[in-house]
Coordinates of C-alpha atoms in Angstrom, one line a residue:
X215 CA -66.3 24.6 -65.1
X216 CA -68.4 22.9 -62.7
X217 CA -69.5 25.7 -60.1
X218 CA -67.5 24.4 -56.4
X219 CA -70.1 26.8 -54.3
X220 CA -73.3 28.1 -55.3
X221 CA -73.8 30.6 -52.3
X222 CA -70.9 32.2 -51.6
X223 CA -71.0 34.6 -47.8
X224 CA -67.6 37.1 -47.8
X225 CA -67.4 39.3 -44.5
X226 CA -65.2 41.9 -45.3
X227 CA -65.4 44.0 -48.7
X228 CA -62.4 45.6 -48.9
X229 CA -59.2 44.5 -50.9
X230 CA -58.8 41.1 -50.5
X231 CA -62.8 40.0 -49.9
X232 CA -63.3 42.4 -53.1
X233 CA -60.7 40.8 -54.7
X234 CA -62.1 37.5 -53.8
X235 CA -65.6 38.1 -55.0
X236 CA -64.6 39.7 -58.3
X237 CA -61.9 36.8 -58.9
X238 CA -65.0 34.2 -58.0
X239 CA -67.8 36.1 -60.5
X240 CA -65.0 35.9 -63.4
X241 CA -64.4 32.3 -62.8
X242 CA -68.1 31.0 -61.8
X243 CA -70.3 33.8 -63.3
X244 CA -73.3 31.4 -61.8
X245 CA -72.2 31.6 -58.1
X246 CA -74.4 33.7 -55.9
X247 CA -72.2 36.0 -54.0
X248 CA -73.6 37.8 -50.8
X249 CA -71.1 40.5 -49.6
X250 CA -70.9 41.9 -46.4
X251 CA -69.6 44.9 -44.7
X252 CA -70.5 48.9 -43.7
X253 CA -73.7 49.9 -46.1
X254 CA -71.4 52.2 -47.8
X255 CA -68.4 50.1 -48.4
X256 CA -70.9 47.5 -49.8
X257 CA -72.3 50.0 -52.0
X258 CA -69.0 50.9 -53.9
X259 CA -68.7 46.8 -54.2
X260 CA -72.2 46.4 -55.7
X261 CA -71.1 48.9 -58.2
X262 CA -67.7 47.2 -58.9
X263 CA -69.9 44.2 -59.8
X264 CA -68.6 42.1 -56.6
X265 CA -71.8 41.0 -55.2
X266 CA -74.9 40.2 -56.0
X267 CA -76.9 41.0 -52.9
X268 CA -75.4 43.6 -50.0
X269 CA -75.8 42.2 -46.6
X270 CA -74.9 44.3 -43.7
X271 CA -75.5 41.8 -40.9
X272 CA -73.2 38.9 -40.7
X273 CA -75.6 36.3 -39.0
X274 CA -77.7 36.9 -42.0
X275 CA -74.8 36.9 -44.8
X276 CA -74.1 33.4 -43.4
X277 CA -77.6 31.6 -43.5
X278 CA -78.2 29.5 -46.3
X279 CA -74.6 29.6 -47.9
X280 CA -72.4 26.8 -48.7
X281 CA -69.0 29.0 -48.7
X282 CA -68.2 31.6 -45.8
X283 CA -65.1 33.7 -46.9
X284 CA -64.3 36.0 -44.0
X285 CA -61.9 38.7 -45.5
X286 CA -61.3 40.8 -41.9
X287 CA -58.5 42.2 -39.5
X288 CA -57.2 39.5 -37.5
X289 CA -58.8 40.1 -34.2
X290 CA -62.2 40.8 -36.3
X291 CA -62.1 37.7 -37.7
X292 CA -61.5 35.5 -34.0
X293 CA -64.8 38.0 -32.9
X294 CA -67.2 36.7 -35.7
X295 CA -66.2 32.9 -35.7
X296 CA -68.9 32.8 -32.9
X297 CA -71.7 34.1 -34.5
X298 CA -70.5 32.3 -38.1
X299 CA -70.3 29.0 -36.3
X300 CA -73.9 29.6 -34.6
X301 CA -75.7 30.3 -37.8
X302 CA -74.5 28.3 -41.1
X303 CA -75.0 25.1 -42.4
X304 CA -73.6 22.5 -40.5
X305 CA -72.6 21.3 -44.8
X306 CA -71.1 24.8 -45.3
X307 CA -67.5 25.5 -45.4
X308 CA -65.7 28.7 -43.9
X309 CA -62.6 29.9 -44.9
X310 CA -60.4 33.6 -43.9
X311 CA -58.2 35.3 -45.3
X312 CA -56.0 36.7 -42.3
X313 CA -52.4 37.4 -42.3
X314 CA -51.7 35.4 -38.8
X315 CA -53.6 31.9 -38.4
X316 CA -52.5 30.6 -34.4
X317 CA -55.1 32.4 -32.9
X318 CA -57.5 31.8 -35.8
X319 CA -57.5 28.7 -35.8
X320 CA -57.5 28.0 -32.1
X321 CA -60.7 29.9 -31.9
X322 CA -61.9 27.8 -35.0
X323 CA -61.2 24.5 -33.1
X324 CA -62.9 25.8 -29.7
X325 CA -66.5 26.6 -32.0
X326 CA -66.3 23.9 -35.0
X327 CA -65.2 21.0 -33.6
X328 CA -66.2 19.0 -36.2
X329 CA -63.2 18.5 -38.5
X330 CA -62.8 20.4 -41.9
X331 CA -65.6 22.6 -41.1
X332 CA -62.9 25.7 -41.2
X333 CA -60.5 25.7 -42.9
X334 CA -57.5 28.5 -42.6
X335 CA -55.9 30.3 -45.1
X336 CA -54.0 33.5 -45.9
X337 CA -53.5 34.3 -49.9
X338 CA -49.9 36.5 -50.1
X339 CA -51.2 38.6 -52.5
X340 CA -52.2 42.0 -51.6
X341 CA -51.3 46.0 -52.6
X342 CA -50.7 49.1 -50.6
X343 CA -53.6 50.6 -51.1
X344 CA -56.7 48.7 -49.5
X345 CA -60.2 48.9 -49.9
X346 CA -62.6 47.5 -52.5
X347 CA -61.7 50.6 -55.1
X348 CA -58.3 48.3 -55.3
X349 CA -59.4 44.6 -55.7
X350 CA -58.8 43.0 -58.4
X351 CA -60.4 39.9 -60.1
X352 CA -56.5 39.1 -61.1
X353 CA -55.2 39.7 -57.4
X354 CA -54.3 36.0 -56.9
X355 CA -53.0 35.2 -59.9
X356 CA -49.5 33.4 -59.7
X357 CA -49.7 34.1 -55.5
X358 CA -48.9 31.5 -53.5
X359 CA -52.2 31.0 -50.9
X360 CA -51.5 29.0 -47.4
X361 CA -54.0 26.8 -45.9
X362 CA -53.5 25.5 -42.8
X363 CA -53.3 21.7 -41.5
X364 CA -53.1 19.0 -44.0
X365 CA -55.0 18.2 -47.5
X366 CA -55.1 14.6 -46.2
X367 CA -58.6 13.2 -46.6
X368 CA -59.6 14.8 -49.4
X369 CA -62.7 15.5 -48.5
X370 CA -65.6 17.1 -50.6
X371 CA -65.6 20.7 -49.3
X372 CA -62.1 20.5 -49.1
X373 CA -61.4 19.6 -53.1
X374 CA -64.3 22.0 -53.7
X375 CA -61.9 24.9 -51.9
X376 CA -58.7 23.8 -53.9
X377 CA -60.7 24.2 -57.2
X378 CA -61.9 27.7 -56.4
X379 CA -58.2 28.6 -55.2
X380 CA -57.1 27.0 -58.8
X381 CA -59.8 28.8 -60.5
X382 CA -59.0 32.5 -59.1
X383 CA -55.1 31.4 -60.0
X384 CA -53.5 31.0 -56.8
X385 CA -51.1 28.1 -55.8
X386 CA -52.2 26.1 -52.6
X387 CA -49.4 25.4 -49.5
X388 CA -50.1 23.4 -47.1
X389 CA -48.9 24.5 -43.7
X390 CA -49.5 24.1 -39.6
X391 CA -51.0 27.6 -38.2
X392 CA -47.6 28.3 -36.6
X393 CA -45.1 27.8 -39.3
X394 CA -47.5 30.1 -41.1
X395 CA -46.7 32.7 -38.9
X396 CA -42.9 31.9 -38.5
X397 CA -42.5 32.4 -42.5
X398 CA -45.3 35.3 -42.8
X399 CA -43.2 37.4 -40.2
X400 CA -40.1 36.8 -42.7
X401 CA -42.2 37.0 -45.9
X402 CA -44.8 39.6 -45.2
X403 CA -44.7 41.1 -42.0
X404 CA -41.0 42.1 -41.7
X405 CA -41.0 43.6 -45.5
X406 CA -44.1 46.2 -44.1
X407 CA -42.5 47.0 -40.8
X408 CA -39.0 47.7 -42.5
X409 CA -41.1 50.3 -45.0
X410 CA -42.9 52.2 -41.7
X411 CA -38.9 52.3 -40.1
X412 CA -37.4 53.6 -43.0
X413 CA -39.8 55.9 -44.0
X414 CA -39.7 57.8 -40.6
X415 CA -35.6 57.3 -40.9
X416 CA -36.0 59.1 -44.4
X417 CA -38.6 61.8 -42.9
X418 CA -36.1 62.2 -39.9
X419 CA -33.1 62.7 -42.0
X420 CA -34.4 64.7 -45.3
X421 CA -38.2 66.0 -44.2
X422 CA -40.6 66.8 -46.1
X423 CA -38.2 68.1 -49.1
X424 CA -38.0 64.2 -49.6
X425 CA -41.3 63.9 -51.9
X426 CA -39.6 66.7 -54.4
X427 CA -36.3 65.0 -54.3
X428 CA -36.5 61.9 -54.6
X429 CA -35.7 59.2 -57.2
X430 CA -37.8 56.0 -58.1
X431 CA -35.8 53.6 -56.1
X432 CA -36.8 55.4 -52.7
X433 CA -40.6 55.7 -54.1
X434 CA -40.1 51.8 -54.8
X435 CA -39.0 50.5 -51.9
X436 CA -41.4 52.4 -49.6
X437 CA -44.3 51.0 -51.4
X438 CA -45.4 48.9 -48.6
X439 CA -45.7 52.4 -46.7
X440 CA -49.1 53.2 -48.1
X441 CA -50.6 50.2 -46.7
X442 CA -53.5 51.2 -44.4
X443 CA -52.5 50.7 -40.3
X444 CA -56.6 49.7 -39.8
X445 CA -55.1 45.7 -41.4
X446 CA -51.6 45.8 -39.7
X447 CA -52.1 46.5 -36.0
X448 CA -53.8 43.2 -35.6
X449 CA -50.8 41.8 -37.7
X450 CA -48.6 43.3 -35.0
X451 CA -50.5 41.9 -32.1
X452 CA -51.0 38.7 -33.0
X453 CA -47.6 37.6 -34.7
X454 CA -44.8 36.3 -31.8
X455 CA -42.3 35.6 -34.8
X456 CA -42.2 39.4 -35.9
X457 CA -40.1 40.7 -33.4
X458 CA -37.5 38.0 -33.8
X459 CA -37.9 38.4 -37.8
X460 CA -36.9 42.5 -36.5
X461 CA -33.9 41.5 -34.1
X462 CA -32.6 40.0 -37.3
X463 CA -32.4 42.7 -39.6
X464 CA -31.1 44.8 -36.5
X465 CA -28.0 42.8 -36.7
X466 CA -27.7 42.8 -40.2
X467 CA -28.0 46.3 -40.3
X468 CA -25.8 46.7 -37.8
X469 CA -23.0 44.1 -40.2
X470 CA -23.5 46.9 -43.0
X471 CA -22.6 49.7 -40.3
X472 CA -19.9 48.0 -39.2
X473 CA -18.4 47.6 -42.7
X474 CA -19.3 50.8 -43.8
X475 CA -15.3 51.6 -43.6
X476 CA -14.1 48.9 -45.4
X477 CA -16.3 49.0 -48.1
X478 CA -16.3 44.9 -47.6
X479 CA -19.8 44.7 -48.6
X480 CA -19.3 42.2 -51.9
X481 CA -20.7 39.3 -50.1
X482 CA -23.6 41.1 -48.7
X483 CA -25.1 42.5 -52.3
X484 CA -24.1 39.3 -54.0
X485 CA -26.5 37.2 -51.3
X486 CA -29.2 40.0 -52.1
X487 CA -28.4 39.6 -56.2
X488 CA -29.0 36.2 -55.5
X489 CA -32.6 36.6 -54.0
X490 CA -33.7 39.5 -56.1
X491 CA -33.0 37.2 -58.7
X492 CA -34.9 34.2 -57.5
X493 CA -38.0 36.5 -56.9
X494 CA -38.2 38.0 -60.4
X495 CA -38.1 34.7 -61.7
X496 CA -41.2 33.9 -59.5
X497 CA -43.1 36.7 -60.8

């Protein structure tokens, strides 16, 4: 396959930058990946086989690559754009990997204003556990991975993006920075905030005795509960659809409660058949 990017920068070495550069090695063993991040995080990475040269400083990650990948918290990521846009090829591409894109991307406009210069994105792929001892060269595969604005032109660095999404197995979406975060609060960012709420409601109600007692289909659905808080508070901050993604589930909680005596709950578990369904198809 012919290689998309031959110098490939990624800020950020934990489980989706790790991911990334492990997924890019597989599928364009040539590519010279330069990874970036805390001397000892980039040292486990090194010895995963993710990079091929550690870099702790970003300014110097940057210089001289053709891809910039950055793989940070939110508000980490609108912090380097500066110092990204100051140093690399005006030829280069950069790309992220953060779970809201408004404020992303408005920072992006303010310090490329050349067009297609950044380009957002957000893969929804991702596991409880973080870090780079949980990436994954297979992390993407089958997951769909948003980019933000329009494929329309075509241009060069943009169909050399799409081929490394193909090539690590995701599916592009094409979406504006704002629906993003509208369907990530729904898709994403709800399904981790209702694991937080009900693992305090289950540590409230049964305690510690819960870890002894329980079955697999508590342990399932509080898997989202491992996931670290050091990705999610910027998450919190910086999505405005989350709390109107939770004022929905309050009142469909509150339509279970309130039928709780009845027992009329056919409709409710046939709708949630219906979707449980559709997403183990997807899988």
């Amino acid at each position: 396959m012919e290689l998309p990017f031959s110098r490939v920068a990624v800020l950020g070495t934990g489980l989706v930058g790790g991911s990334f550069a492990l997924a890019l090695k597989r599928a364009f063993p040539q590519a010279r990946v330069i990874g970036c991040d805390r001397p000892k995080v980039l040292e486990r990475a090194r010895e995963r086989g993710a990079f091929d040269e550690p870099v702790p400083d970003a300014a110097a990650a940057c210089r001289g690559a053709d891809l910039v990948y950055l793989a940070l918290p939110v508000l980490e990521i609108v912090r380097a754009l500066p110092t990204v846009a100051a140093v690399v090829s005006p030829t280069a591409l950069v790309t992220d990997a953060g779970s809201t894109k408004t404020l992303i991307c408005q920072e992006a406009e303010r310090v490329f204003p050349s067009p297609r210069r950044f380009v957002g994105g957000h893969p929804l792929a991702g596991r409880e556990s973080g870090g780079i001892e949980s990436a994954a060269a297979d992390l993407f595969a089958g997951a769909p991975y948003f980019l933000i604005g329009a494929p329309e032109p075509l241009d060069d660095r943009l169909r050399r993006l799409l081929a490394v999404i193909e090539a690590i197995g995701a599916r592009p979406v094409w979406l504006a920075a704002g629906e993003h975060d509208r369907l990530a609060a729904f898709l994403s960012h709800l399904p981790q905030m209702v694991a937080v709420a009900l693992a305090e409601t289950v540590l409230e109600g049964a305690g510690e005795s819960a870890g002894a007692l329980a079955g697999p289909g508590l342990r399932d659905t509080l898997r989202l509960a491992g996931s670290p808080y050091a990705i999610w508070a910027d998450v919190a901050r910086t999505n405005p659809h989350l709390p109107q993604a939770l004022d929905r589930l309050g009142r469909w909680l509150e339509r279970i409660r309130s039928r709780l005596e009845s027992g009329d709950l056919r409709e409710d578990f046939e709708r949630s058949n219906r979707l449980y369904k559709i997403l183990r198809r997807l899988e």
